[in-house]
Coordinates of C-alpha atoms in Angstrom, one line a residue:
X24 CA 5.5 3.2 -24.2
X25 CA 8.8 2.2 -24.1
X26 CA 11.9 2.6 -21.2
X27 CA 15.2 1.3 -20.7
X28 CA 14.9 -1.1 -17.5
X29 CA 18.1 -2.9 -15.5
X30 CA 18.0 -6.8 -15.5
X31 CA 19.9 -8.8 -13.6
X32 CA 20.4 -11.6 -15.8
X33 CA 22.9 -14.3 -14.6
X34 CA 25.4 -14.0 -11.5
X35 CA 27.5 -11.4 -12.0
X36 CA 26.3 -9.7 -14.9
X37 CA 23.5 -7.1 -14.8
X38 CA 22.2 -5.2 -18.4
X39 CA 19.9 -2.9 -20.1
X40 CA 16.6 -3.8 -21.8
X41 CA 14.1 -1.6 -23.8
X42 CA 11.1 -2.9 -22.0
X43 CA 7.5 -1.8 -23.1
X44 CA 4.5 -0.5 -20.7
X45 CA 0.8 0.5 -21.1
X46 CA -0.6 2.6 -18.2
X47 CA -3.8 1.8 -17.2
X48 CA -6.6 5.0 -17.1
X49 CA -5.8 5.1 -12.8
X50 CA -2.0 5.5 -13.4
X51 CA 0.1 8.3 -13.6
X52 CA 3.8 8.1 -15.9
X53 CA 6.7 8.9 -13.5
X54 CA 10.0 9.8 -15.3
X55 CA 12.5 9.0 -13.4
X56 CA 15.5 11.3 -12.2
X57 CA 17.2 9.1 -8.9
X58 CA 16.9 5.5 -7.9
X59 CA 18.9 3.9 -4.9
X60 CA 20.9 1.0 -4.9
X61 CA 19.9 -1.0 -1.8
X62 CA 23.1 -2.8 -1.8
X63 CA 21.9 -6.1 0.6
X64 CA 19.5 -7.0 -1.2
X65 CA 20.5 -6.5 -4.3
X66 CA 24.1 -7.8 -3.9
X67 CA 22.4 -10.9 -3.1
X68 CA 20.5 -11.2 -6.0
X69 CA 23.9 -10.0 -8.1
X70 CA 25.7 -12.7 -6.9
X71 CA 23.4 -15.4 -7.3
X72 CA 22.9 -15.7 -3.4
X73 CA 19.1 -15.6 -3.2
X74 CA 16.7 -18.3 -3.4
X75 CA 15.3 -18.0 -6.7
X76 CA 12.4 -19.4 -5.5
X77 CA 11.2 -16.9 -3.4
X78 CA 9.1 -14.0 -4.5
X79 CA 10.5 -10.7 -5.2
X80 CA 8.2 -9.1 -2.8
X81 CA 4.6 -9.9 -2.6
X82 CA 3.8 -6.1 -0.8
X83 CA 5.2 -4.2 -3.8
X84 CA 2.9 -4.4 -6.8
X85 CA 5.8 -3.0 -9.6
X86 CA 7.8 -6.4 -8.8
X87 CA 6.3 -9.4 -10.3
X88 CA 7.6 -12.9 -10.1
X89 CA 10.3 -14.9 -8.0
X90 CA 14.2 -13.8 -7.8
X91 CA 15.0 -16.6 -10.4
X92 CA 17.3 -15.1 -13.6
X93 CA 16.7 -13.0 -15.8
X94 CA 14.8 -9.9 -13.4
X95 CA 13.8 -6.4 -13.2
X96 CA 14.4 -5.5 -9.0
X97 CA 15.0 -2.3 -6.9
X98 CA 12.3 -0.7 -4.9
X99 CA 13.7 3.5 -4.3
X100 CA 13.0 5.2 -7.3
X101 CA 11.9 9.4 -7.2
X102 CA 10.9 11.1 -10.3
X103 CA 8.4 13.9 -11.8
X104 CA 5.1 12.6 -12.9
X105 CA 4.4 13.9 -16.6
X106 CA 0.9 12.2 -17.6
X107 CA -2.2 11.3 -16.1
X108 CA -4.7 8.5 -17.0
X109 CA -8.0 9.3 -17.5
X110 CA -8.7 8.3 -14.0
X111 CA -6.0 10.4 -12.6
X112 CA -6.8 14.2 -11.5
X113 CA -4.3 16.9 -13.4
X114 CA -3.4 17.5 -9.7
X115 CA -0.8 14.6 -10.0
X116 CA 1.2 16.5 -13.6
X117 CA 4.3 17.8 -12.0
X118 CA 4.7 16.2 -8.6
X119 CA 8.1 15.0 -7.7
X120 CA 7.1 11.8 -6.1
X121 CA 8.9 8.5 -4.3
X122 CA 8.2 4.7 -5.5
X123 CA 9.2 1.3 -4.5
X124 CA 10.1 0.6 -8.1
X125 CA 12.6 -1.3 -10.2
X126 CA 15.3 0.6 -12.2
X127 CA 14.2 1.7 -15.5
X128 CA 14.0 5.3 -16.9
X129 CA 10.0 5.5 -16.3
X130 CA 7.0 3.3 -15.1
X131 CA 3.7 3.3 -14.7
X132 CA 1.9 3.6 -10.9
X133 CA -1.1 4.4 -9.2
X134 CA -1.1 7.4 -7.1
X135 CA -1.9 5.7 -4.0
X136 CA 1.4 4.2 -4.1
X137 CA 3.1 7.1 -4.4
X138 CA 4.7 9.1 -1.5
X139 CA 4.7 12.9 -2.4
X140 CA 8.4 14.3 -1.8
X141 CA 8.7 17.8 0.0
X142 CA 10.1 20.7 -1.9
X143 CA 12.5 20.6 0.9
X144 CA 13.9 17.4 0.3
X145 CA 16.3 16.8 -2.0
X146 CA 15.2 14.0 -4.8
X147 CA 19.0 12.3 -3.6
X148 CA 17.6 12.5 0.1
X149 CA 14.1 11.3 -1.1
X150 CA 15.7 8.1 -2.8
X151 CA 17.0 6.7 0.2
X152 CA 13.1 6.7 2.2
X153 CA 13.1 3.1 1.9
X154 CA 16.1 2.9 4.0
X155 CA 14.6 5.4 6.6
X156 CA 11.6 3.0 6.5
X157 CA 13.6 0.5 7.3
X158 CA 15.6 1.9 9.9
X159 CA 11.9 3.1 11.8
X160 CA 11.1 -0.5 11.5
X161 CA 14.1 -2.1 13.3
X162 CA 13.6 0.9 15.9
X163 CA 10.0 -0.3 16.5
X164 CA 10.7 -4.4 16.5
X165 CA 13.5 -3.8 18.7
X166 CA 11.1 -1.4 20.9
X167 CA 14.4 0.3 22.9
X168 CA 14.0 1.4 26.6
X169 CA 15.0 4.5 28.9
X170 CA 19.1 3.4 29.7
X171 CA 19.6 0.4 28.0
X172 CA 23.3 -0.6 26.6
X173 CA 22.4 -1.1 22.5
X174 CA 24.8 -2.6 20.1
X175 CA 24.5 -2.4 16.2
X176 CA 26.6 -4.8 14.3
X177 CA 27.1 -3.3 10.5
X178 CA 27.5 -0.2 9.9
X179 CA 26.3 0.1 6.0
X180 CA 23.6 2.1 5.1
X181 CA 20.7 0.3 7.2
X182 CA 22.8 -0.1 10.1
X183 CA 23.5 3.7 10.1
X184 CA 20.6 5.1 9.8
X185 CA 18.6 2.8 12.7
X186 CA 21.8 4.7 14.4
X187 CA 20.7 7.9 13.8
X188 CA 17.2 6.8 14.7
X189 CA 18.8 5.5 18.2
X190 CA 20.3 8.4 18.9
X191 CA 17.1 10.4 19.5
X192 CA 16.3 7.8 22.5
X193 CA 17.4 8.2 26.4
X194 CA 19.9 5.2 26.3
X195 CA 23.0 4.6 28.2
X196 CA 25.1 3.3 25.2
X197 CA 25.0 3.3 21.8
X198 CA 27.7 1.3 20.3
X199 CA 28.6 0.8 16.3
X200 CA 30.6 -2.7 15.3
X201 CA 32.3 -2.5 11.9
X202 CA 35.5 -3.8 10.3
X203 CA 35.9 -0.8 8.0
X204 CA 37.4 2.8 9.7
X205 CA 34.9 4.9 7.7
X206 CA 32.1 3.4 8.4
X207 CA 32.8 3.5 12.3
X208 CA 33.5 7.2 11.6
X209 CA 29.8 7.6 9.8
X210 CA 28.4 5.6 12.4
X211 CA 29.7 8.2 15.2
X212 CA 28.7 11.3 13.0
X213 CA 24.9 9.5 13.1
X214 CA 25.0 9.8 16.6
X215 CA 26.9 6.3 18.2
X216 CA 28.9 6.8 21.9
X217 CA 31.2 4.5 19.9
X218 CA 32.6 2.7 17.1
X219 CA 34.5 -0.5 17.9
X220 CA 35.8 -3.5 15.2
X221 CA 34.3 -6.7 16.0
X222 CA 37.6 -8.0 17.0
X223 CA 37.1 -5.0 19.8
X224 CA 33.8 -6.0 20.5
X225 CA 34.7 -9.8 20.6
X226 CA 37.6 -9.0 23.3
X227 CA 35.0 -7.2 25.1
X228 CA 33.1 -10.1 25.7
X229 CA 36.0 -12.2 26.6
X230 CA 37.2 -9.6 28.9
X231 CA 33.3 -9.7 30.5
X232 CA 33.0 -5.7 29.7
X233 CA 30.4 -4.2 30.9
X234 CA 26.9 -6.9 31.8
X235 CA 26.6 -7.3 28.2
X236 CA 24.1 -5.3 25.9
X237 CA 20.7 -5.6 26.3
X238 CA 19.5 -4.9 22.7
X239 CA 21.8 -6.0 19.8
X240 CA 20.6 -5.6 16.2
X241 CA 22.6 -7.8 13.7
X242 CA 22.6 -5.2 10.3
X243 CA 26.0 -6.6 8.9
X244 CA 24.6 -9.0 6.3
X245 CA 27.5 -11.2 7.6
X246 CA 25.9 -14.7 8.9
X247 CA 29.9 -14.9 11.1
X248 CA 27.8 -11.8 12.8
X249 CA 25.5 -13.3 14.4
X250 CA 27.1 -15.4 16.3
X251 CA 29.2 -12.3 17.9
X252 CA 25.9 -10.3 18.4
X253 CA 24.6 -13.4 20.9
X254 CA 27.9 -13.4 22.3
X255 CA 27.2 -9.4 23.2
X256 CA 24.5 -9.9 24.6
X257 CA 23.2 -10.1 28.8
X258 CA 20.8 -11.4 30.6
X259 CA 17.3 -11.4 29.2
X260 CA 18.3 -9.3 26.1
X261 CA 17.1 -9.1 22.9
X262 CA 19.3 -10.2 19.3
X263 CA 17.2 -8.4 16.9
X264 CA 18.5 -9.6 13.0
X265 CA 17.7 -7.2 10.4
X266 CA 20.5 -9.2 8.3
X267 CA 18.7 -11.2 4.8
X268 CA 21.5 -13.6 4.6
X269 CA 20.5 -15.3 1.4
X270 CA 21.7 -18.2 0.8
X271 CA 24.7 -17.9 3.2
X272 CA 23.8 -20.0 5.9
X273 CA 24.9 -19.0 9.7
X274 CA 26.4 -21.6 12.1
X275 CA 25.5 -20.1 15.5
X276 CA 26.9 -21.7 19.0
X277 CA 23.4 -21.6 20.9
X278 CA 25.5 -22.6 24.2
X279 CA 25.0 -22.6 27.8
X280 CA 25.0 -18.9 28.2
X281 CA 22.5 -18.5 25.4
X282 CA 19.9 -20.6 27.4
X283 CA 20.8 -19.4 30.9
X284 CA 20.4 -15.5 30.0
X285 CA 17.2 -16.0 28.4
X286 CA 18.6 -14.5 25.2
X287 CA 15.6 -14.1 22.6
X288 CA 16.6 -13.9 18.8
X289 CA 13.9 -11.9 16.6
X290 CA 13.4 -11.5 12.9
X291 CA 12.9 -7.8 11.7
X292 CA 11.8 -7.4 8.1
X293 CA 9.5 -4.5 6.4
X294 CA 7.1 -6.1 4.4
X295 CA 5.2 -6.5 7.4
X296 CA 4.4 -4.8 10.3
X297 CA 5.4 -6.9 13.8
X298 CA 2.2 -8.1 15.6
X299 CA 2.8 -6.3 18.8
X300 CA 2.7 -2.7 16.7
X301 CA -0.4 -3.5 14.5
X302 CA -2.6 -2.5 16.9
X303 CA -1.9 1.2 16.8
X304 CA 0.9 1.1 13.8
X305 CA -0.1 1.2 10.0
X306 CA 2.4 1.0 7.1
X307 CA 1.5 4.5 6.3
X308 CA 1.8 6.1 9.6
X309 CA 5.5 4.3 9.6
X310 CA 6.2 6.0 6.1
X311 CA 4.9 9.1 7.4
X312 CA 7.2 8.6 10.1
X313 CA 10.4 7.4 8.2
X314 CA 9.4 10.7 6.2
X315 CA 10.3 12.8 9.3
X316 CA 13.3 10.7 10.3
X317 CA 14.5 11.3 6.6
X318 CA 14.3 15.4 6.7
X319 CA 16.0 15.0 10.5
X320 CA 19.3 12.9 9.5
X321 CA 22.5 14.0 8.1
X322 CA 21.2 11.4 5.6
X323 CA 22.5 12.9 2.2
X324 CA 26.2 12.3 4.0
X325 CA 25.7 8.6 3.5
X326 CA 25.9 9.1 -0.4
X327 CA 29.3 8.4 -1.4
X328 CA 28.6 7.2 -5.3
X329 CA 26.3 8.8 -8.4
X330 CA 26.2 6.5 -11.5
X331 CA 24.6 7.2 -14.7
X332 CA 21.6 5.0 -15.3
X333 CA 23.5 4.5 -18.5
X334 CA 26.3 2.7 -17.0
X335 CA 24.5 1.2 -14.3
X336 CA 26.3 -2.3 -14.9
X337 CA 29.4 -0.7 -13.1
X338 CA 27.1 0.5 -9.9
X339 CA 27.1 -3.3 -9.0
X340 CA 30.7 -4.6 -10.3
X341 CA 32.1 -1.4 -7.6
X342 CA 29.8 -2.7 -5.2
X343 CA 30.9 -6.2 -5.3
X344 CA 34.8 -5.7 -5.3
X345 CA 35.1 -2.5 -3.2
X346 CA 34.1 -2.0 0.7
X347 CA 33.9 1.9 0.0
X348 CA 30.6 2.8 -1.2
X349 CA 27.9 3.8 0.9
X350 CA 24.9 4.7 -0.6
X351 CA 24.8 4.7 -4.2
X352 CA 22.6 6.5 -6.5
X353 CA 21.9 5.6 -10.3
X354 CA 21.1 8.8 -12.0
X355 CA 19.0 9.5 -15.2
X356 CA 19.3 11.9 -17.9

């Protein structure tokens, strides 16, 4: 069966490719109507900033390979399932469903991988799940507590919806750093006390504001970030960096303060689960959960872009050159 799928094929330069598929007899064929541009990531690979040695993702079966040129990637795709294998139950026919799959027009996936969408969810709002699973999964590395002061450095699509998250817990403040005005303004609409520059929140910490934050997550995707999220920080607090820098690497000033406040830097990522959750956390009962945080945020707000699969080339080119888009949604016929 053939499908148009989006290759990123040299820094810079992104195309379509007929691509061929053969469903195995325990697959269902999804065509696909939404798929979300996970703009980190993906601006990484664009650029030519990942290591092209490292594999896509070893937890998603539809990506195959390392991040080396030419590749198929992407991993929010919703659609309607219109065939069954032989394996399948007719059940399946018809079901509107989420996938962690690449950009094409329609694929091939076992049920089990699928996640059902509600008919109250919108198939836009169902795109960005794996952005609410992300979100739940910063929330539960960086394990908040009644009254603390919580910084969140980027304001982008990640960094806004772990806000929104945040804003459900008992905390004392809830601060949003971001160099662009209407991002801060998202950030407060998601539920932040505040929205500062970092030039703000740097002269905060010169002027000793406050005792310093006690949980900072770095979400900017800048490696310059990190340094001012330490810098944020109090005694005994906790840097949590959701950031994938790439390539970039960050030069961080691990001083005096750093070793006398007991700061502790953690790594967040969602391919796994942490080890202090795995006890009583599974990957399923954090989708399920993301699921809920999904239908509970003013999520669909975050859209600002919907691009024709067709001239999906220009999704990346806007991304790379403009700091206005938010969330951006390829659309197909």
């Amino acid at each position: 069966m053939d499908r148009q799928s989006l290759y990123f094929v040299r820094p810079g330069e992104t195309e379509l490719r007929t691509t061929t598929f053969e469903p195995a007899d325990d697959e269902v064929i999804v065509e696909t109507q939404i798929s979300a541009v996970n703009a980190g990531t993906e601006l990484l690979i664009h650029r030519g900033e990942a290591p092209i040695d490292l594999q896509a993702d070893e937890t998603i079966d539809a990506l195959d390979g390392d991040l080396s040129f030419p590749l198929r990637y992407g991993y929010a795709a919703v659609g309607e399932v219109i065939a069954t294998g032989n394996a399948v139950t007719e059940d399946w026919r018809g079901q509107r469903v989420f996938a962690f799959n690449p950009h094409e027009s329609r694929f091939a996936a076992q049920p089990a991988t699928l996640v059902p969408v509600p008919d109250n969810v919108s198939s836009e709002t169902a795109a960005m799940l794996s952005s609410a699973e992300t979100a739940t999964s910063l929330v539960l590395d960086g394990r908040p507590r009644l009254g603390e002061r919580v910084i969140v450095f980027g304001a982008g699509v990640i960094g806004l919806c772990t806000i929104g998250v945040l804003s459900d817990f008992p905390l004392e403040r809830l601060v949003a750093v971001d160099p662009i005005t209407d991002r801060r303004e998202h950030a407060l609409r998601m539920g932040a006390d505040e929205a500062i520059t970092p030039d703000e929140a740097t002269d905060n910490v010169c002027e000793g504001a406050a005792d310093g934050a006690d949980l900072v997550y770095e979400l900017s995707g800048r490696p310059e970030a990190l340094d001012d999220a330490i810098s944020s920080t109090g005694y005994d607090s906790r840097v949590v960096v959701g950031s994938w820098y790439g390539t970039k690497q960050p030069t961080l000033d691990l001083g005096t303060n750093f070793h006398r406040d007991r700061v502790t830097i953690e790594s967040s990522q969602v391919s796994t689960l942490s080890p202090e959750s795995r006890g009583r956390w599974t990957k399923t009962r954090r989708l399920n959960t993301a699921l809920d945080r999904l239908q509970a945020l003013p999520i669909e707000s975050l859209i600002t872009h919907q691009i024709p699969f067709a001239d999906a080339p220009s999704a990346y080119r806007l991304l790379d050159e403009s700091q206005s888009p938010l969330q951006v949604l390829l659309t197909y016929p």
